[in-house]
Structure formats: structure tokens, C-alpha cells
Coordinates of C-alpha atoms in Angstrom, one line a residue:
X73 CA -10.8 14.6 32.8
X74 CA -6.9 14.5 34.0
X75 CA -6.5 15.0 37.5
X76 CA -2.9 16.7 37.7
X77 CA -3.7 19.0 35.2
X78 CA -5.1 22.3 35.9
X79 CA -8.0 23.4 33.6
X80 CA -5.6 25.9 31.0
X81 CA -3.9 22.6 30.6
X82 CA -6.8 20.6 29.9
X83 CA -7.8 22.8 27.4
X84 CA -4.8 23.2 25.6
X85 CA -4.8 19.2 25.5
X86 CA -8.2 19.0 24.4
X87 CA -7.3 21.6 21.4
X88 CA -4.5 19.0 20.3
X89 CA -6.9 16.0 20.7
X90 CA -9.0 17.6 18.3
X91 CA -6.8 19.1 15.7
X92 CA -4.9 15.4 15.8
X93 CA -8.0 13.9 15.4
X94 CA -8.9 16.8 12.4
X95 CA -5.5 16.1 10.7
X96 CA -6.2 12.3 10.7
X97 CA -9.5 12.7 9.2
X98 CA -7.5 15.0 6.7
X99 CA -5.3 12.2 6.0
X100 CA -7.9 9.3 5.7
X101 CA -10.1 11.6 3.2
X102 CA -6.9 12.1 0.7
X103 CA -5.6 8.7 1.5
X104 CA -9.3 7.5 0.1
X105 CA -9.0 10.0 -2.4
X106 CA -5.8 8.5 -4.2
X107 CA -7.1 5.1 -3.5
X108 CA -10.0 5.9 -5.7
X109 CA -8.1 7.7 -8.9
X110 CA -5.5 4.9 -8.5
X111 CA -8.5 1.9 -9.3
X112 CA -9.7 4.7 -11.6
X113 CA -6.9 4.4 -13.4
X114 CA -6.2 0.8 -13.3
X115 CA -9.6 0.2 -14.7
X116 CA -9.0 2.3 -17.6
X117 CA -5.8 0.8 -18.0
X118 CA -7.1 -2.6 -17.9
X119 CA -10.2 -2.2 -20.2
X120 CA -7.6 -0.7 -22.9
X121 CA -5.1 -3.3 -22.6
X122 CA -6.5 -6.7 -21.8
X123 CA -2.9 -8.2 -20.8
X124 CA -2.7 -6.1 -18.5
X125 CA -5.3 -7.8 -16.6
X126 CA -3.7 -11.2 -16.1
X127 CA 0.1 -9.0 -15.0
X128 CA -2.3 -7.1 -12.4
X129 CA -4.3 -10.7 -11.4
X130 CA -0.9 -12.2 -10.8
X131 CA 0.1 -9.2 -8.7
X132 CA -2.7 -9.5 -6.8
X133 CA -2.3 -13.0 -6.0
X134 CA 1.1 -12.4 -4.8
X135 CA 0.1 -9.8 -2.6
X136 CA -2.8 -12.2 -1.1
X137 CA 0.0 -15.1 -0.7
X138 CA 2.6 -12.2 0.6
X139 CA -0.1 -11.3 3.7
X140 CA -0.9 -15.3 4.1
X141 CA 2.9 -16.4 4.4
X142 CA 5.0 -13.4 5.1
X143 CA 6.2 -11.1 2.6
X144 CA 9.7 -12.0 2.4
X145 CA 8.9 -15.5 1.3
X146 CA 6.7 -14.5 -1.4
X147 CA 8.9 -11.8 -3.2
X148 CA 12.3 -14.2 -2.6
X149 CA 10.0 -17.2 -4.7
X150 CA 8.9 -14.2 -7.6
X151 CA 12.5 -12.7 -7.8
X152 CA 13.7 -16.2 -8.3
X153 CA 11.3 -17.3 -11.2
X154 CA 11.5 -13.7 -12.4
X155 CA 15.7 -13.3 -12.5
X156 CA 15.1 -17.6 -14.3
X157 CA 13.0 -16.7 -17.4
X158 CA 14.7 -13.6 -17.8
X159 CA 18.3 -15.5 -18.3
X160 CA 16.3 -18.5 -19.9
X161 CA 15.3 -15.7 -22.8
X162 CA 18.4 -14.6 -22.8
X163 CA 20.6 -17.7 -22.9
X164 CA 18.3 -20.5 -23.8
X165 CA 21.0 -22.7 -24.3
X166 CA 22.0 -22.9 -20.3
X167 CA 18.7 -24.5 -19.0
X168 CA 17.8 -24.6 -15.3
X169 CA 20.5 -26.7 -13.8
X170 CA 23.0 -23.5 -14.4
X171 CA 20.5 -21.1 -12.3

């Protein structure tokens, strides 16, 4: 397999190889895992609060538009309409022109 290594060596890499290999296995199973209980819970979420469908639509569309254009420009467009209609609640009276 490796030519300047002697076959203790080899070994001792193979034994790595495989328990790296083990502990990614390991880490894709509980990564899967959480995935699941986290749509688990989002479904259950959803089905008892049906506004919470269109907030988790609109999140997902950002996300889609985030890996099509590059995150930064996404979130910088969002913060901007968000920080608007929070001081347009606020302070009606300013309008857009001030922000």
C-alpha cells in the first residue's frame, strides 16, 4: 500500500483510516438524526399554526435565493426591508424617503 512505510506502520494507518471513517459514519447518522426531529418538529409546528407556514416558505426562499446569488446579498436585501417595516410600524409618520 505505502511504500516507505514498514508494515507496523501500515497498520497503525489502516487502524486510523478506519476509525476516521467509523467516526464520520457516527457523525452522518446523528447529523441525519437531528435533521429528521428538526422537520419533525417543524411539521408539527406548522400543522398547529398555519402562519407559520408562509414565515417558514419565505425563509425558504431566501435560503434558495441566498445559494443562487451569494449569501451576503440576500441577508443585506432582508435586513434592509426587515430594519424598514419595523421603523415604518414604529414611526409611520417618517415614510421611506427618511430610511
Amino acid at each position: 500500500m505505502y511504500d516507505d512505510l514498514n508494515f507496523e506502520e501500515e497498520l497503525l494507518l489502516t487502524e486510523e483510516q478506519i476509525r476516521r471513517r467509523h467516526d464520520r459514519r457516527r457523525f452522518l447518522r446523528r447529523n441525519a438524526q437531528l435533521l429528521q426531529q428538526e422537520l419533525d418538529l417543524e411539521d408539527e409546528l406548522i400543522s398547529e399554526n398555519p402562519e407559520l407556514a408562509q414565515m417558514v416558505h419565505d425563509i425558504n426562499t431566501l435560503e434558495t435565493q441566498a445559494h443562487r446569488q451569494g449569501l451576503s446579498s440576500v441577508f443585506e436585501v432582508a435586513d434592509e426591508g426587515r430594519k424598514g417595516s419595523v421603523w415604518r410600524r414604529l414611526f409611520p409618520g417618517l415614510g421611506s424617503g427618511v430610511l
